[in-house]
């Protein structure tokens, strides 16, 4: 009878510890910024405050150009902002500047929140173009996103 109790105890502890390790690995992986560095387009995320662009991808879809990804909100924000998008030619010339609204950013839910975004442009930039993204709070004094080399 003691052997059965010991086996049940060891199995329970093993399952509990493996669950902790699995959750730890997931949280560390979520902290990394995952960007799509395709050979045709590079995506650059400018640093920002409590809301960050955590994933970004740029690709051609037929006659349109799509920029998609997700923002990570660390805590509730009083006034939700937007993501600024700048498409820059390889020589630094601005090709397009857009503003992307993020649905659900004003949620009263506490804690970390991941929100997807997707924006379609009617133009397709040339190969080697750089796509710049940055979250912009409405009350911040940050200038408009530019194509300057950084």
PDB file of C-alpha atoms in Angstrom:
ATOM      1  CA  UNK A   1       0.000   0.000   0.000  1.00  0.00           C
ATOM      2  CA  UNK A   2       2.907   2.354   0.781  1.00  0.00           C
ATOM      3  CA  UNK A   3       4.379   1.746  -2.680  1.00  0.00           C
ATOM      4  CA  UNK A   4       1.099   2.765  -4.374  1.00  0.00           C
ATOM      5  CA  UNK A   5       0.920   6.001  -2.350  1.00  0.00           C
ATOM      6  CA  UNK A   6       4.535   6.775  -3.187  1.00  0.00           C
ATOM      7  CA  UNK A   7       3.949   6.212  -6.925  1.00  0.00           C
ATOM      8  CA  UNK A   8       0.832   8.449  -6.865  1.00  0.00           C
ATOM      9  CA  UNK A   9       2.750  11.163  -4.978  1.00  0.00           C
ATOM     10  CA  UNK A  10       5.718  11.085  -7.372  1.00  0.00           C
ATOM     11  CA  UNK A  11       3.418  11.117 -10.420  1.00  0.00           C
ATOM     12  CA  UNK A  12       1.461  14.089  -9.032  1.00  0.00           C
ATOM     13  CA  UNK A  13       4.625  16.031  -8.317  1.00  0.00           C
ATOM     14  CA  UNK A  14       5.995  15.261 -11.778  1.00  0.00           C
ATOM     15  CA  UNK A  15       2.847  16.490 -13.509  1.00  0.00           C
ATOM     16  CA  UNK A  16       2.730  19.630 -11.379  1.00  0.00           C
ATOM     17  CA  UNK A  17       6.365  20.498 -12.053  1.00  0.00           C
ATOM     18  CA  UNK A  18       6.097  19.795 -15.776  1.00  0.00           C
ATOM     19  CA  UNK A  19       3.098  22.142 -15.952  1.00  0.00           C
ATOM     20  CA  UNK A  20       5.129  24.906 -14.305  1.00  0.00           C
ATOM     21  CA  UNK A  21       8.003  24.415 -16.743  1.00  0.00           C
ATOM     22  CA  UNK A  22       5.637  24.494 -19.737  1.00  0.00           C
ATOM     23  CA  UNK A  23       4.037  27.767 -18.613  1.00  0.00           C
ATOM     24  CA  UNK A  24       7.451  29.320 -17.922  1.00  0.00           C
ATOM     25  CA  UNK A  25       8.704  28.445 -21.408  1.00  0.00           C
ATOM     26  CA  UNK A  26       5.611  29.960 -23.003  1.00  0.00           C
ATOM     27  CA  UNK A  27       5.928  33.262 -21.112  1.00  0.00           C
ATOM     28  CA  UNK A  28       9.620  33.620 -22.063  1.00  0.00           C
ATOM     29  CA  UNK A  29       8.816  32.971 -25.737  1.00  0.00           C
ATOM     30  CA  UNK A  30       6.021  35.583 -25.689  1.00  0.00           C
ATOM     31  CA  UNK A  31       8.458  38.260 -24.512  1.00  0.00           C
ATOM     32  CA  UNK A  32      10.489  38.050 -27.727  1.00  0.00           C
ATOM     33  CA  UNK A  33       9.637  40.318 -30.621  1.00  0.00           C
ATOM     34  CA  UNK A  34       8.847  38.230 -33.658  1.00  0.00           C
ATOM     35  CA  UNK A  35       9.360  40.116 -36.904  1.00  0.00           C
ATOM     36  CA  UNK A  36       9.098  38.924 -40.468  1.00  0.00           C
ATOM     37  CA  UNK A  37      12.449  39.547 -42.175  1.00  0.00           C
ATOM     38  CA  UNK A  38      11.534  38.450 -45.656  1.00  0.00           C
ATOM     39  CA  UNK A  39      14.125  39.061 -48.363  1.00  0.00           C
ATOM     40  CA  UNK A  40      11.861  41.548 -50.148  1.00  0.00           C
ATOM     41  CA  UNK A  41      10.755  43.742 -47.206  1.00  0.00           C
ATOM     42  CA  UNK A  42      12.102  44.438 -43.749  1.00  0.00           C
ATOM     43  CA  UNK A  43       9.894  45.444 -40.838  1.00  0.00           C
ATOM     44  CA  UNK A  44      11.334  47.781 -38.218  1.00  0.00           C
ATOM     45  CA  UNK A  45       9.501  48.411 -34.940  1.00  0.00           C
ATOM     46  CA  UNK A  46      10.326  51.644 -33.148  1.00  0.00           C
ATOM     47  CA  UNK A  47      10.381  51.504 -29.335  1.00  0.00           C
ATOM     48  CA  UNK A  48       7.312  52.753 -27.483  1.00  0.00           C
ATOM     49  CA  UNK A  49       5.795  52.867 -24.015  1.00  0.00           C
ATOM     50  CA  UNK A  50       3.204  50.623 -22.357  1.00  0.00           C
ATOM     51  CA  UNK A  51       1.760  49.424 -25.668  1.00  0.00           C
ATOM     52  CA  UNK A  52       4.227  47.755 -28.031  1.00  0.00           C
ATOM     53  CA  UNK A  53       4.117  46.190 -31.451  1.00  0.00           C
ATOM     54  CA  UNK A  54       5.061  42.632 -30.516  1.00  0.00           C
ATOM     55  CA  UNK A  55       4.684  40.928 -33.911  1.00  0.00           C
ATOM     56  CA  UNK A  56       4.750  42.325 -37.417  1.00  0.00           C
ATOM     57  CA  UNK A  57       4.673  40.959 -40.935  1.00  0.00           C
ATOM     58  CA  UNK A  58       4.601  42.620 -44.366  1.00  0.00           C
ATOM     59  CA  UNK A  59       3.734  40.834 -47.592  1.00  0.00           C
ATOM     60  CA  UNK A  60       2.187  41.262 -51.037  1.00  0.00           C
ATOM     61  CA  UNK A  61      -1.340  39.896 -51.546  1.00  0.00           C
ATOM     62  CA  UNK A  62      -2.248  40.206 -55.227  1.00  0.00           C
ATOM     63  CA  UNK A  63      -2.365  43.902 -56.124  1.00  0.00           C
ATOM     64  CA  UNK A  64      -2.339  44.975 -52.473  1.00  0.00           C
ATOM     65  CA  UNK A  65       0.308  45.155 -49.782  1.00  0.00           C
ATOM     66  CA  UNK A  66      -0.592  43.870 -46.311  1.00  0.00           C
ATOM     67  CA  UNK A  67       0.989  44.801 -42.990  1.00  0.00           C
ATOM     68  CA  UNK A  68      -0.274  42.713 -40.095  1.00  0.00           C
ATOM     69  CA  UNK A  69       0.771  41.863 -36.588  1.00  0.00           C
ATOM     70  CA  UNK A  70      -0.207  42.366 -32.987  1.00  0.00           C
ATOM     71  CA  UNK A  71       0.262  44.875 -30.213  1.00  0.00           C
ATOM     72  CA  UNK A  72       0.895  43.968 -26.604  1.00  0.00           C
ATOM     73  CA  UNK A  73      -0.796  46.163 -24.014  1.00  0.00           C
ATOM     74  CA  UNK A  74       0.871  45.838 -20.602  1.00  0.00           C
ATOM     75  CA  UNK A  75      -1.954  47.459 -18.602  1.00  0.00           C
ATOM     76  CA  UNK A  76      -5.102  49.518 -19.124  1.00  0.00           C
ATOM     77  CA  UNK A  77      -4.636  52.754 -21.043  1.00  0.00           C
ATOM     78  CA  UNK A  78      -6.882  55.772 -20.478  1.00  0.00           C
ATOM     79  CA  UNK A  79      -6.795  57.027 -24.053  1.00  0.00           C
ATOM     80  CA  UNK A  80      -6.064  54.381 -26.666  1.00  0.00           C
ATOM     81  CA  UNK A  81      -3.750  55.445 -29.442  1.00  0.00           C
ATOM     82  CA  UNK A  82      -2.925  53.945 -32.820  1.00  0.00           C
ATOM     83  CA  UNK A  83      -0.067  52.394 -34.752  1.00  0.00           C
ATOM     84  CA  UNK A  84       1.801  54.654 -37.165  1.00  0.00           C
ATOM     85  CA  UNK A  85       2.952  52.974 -40.376  1.00  0.00           C
ATOM     86  CA  UNK A  86       5.597  54.385 -42.698  1.00  0.00           C
ATOM     87  CA  UNK A  87       6.685  52.696 -45.927  1.00  0.00           C
ATOM     88  CA  UNK A  88      10.179  53.777 -46.943  1.00  0.00           C
ATOM     89  CA  UNK A  89      12.021  53.142 -50.193  1.00  0.00           C
ATOM     90  CA  UNK A  90      15.501  51.587 -49.943  1.00  0.00           C
ATOM     91  CA  UNK A  91      17.043  55.061 -50.382  1.00  0.00           C
ATOM     92  CA  UNK A  92      14.979  56.483 -47.455  1.00  0.00           C
ATOM     93  CA  UNK A  93      12.308  58.240 -49.519  1.00  0.00           C
ATOM     94  CA  UNK A  94       8.865  58.075 -47.844  1.00  0.00           C
ATOM     95  CA  UNK A  95       6.389  56.168 -50.033  1.00  0.00           C
ATOM     96  CA  UNK A  96       3.361  56.093 -47.717  1.00  0.00           C
ATOM     97  CA  UNK A  97       2.296  57.023 -44.209  1.00  0.00           C
ATOM     98  CA  UNK A  98      -0.806  55.545 -42.620  1.00  0.00           C
ATOM     99  CA  UNK A  99      -2.501  55.291 -39.245  1.00  0.00           C
ATOM    100  CA  UNK A 100      -3.816  51.925 -38.065  1.00  0.00           C
ATOM    101  CA  UNK A 101      -6.601  51.834 -35.470  1.00  0.00           C
ATOM    102  CA  UNK A 102      -6.436  48.980 -32.974  1.00  0.00           C
ATOM    103  CA  UNK A 103      -9.793  47.488 -32.020  1.00  0.00           C
ATOM    104  CA  UNK A 104     -10.202  46.620 -28.322  1.00  0.00           C
ATOM    105  CA  UNK A 105      -7.288  48.702 -27.072  1.00  0.00           C
ATOM    106  CA  UNK A 106      -9.586  50.694 -24.793  1.00  0.00           C
ATOM    107  CA  UNK A 107     -10.797  47.538 -22.997  1.00  0.00           C
ATOM    108  CA  UNK A 108     -11.119  47.777 -19.215  1.00  0.00           C
ATOM    109  CA  UNK A 109      -9.630  44.315 -18.833  1.00  0.00           C
ATOM    110  CA  UNK A 110      -6.623  44.363 -16.546  1.00  0.00           C
ATOM    111  CA  UNK A 111      -3.274  42.773 -17.256  1.00  0.00           C
ATOM    112  CA  UNK A 112      -1.479  41.948 -20.481  1.00  0.00           C
ATOM    113  CA  UNK A 113      -3.621  41.991 -23.613  1.00  0.00           C
ATOM    114  CA  UNK A 114      -2.614  40.965 -27.156  1.00  0.00           C
ATOM    115  CA  UNK A 115      -4.569  42.614 -29.982  1.00  0.00           C
ATOM    116  CA  UNK A 116      -4.172  41.847 -33.701  1.00  0.00           C
ATOM    117  CA  UNK A 117      -4.095  44.418 -36.490  1.00  0.00           C
ATOM    118  CA  UNK A 118      -4.112  44.230 -40.283  1.00  0.00           C
ATOM    119  CA  UNK A 119      -3.809  47.056 -42.788  1.00  0.00           C
ATOM    120  CA  UNK A 120      -4.001  46.899 -46.578  1.00  0.00           C
ATOM    121  CA  UNK A 121      -2.280  49.407 -48.836  1.00  0.00           C
ATOM    122  CA  UNK A 122      -3.347  49.948 -52.448  1.00  0.00           C
ATOM    123  CA  UNK A 123       0.298  50.222 -53.523  1.00  0.00           C
ATOM    124  CA  UNK A 124       3.044  47.595 -53.559  1.00  0.00           C
ATOM    125  CA  UNK A 125       6.429  49.006 -52.507  1.00  0.00           C
ATOM    126  CA  UNK A 126       9.572  48.046 -54.410  1.00  0.00           C
ATOM    127  CA  UNK A 127      11.747  45.185 -53.199  1.00  0.00           C
ATOM    128  CA  UNK A 128      14.038  46.292 -50.387  1.00  0.00           C
ATOM    129  CA  UNK A 129      11.519  48.733 -48.945  1.00  0.00           C
ATOM    130  CA  UNK A 130      11.485  49.188 -45.181  1.00  0.00           C
ATOM    131  CA  UNK A 131       8.235  49.116 -43.232  1.00  0.00           C
ATOM    132  CA  UNK A 132       8.330  51.111 -39.977  1.00  0.00           C
ATOM    133  CA  UNK A 133       5.763  50.646 -37.208  1.00  0.00           C
ATOM    134  CA  UNK A 134       5.298  52.413 -33.883  1.00  0.00           C
ATOM    135  CA  UNK A 135       2.505  52.685 -31.345  1.00  0.00           C
ATOM    136  CA  UNK A 136       1.557  56.310 -30.796  1.00  0.00           C
ATOM    137  CA  UNK A 137      -0.443  57.415 -27.762  1.00  0.00           C
ATOM    138  CA  UNK A 138      -2.806  60.341 -28.473  1.00  0.00           C
ATOM    139  CA  UNK A 139      -1.327  62.564 -25.751  1.00  0.00           C
ATOM    140  CA  UNK A 140       2.339  61.908 -26.548  1.00  0.00           C
ATOM    141  CA  UNK A 141       4.563  64.584 -28.022  1.00  0.00           C
ATOM    142  CA  UNK A 142       6.290  62.117 -30.362  1.00  0.00           C
ATOM    143  CA  UNK A 143       6.683  63.391 -33.906  1.00  0.00           C
ATOM    144  CA  UNK A 144       5.213  61.567 -36.868  1.00  0.00           C
ATOM    145  CA  UNK A 145       7.082  58.407 -37.841  1.00  0.00           C
ATOM    146  CA  UNK A 146       9.704  59.155 -40.489  1.00  0.00           C
ATOM    147  CA  UNK A 147      11.912  57.240 -42.914  1.00  0.00           C
ATOM    148  CA  UNK A 148      15.183  58.427 -41.444  1.00  0.00           C
ATOM    149  CA  UNK A 149      17.770  55.711 -40.962  1.00  0.00           C
ATOM    150  CA  UNK A 150      17.865  54.374 -37.402  1.00  0.00           C
TER     151      UNK A 150
END
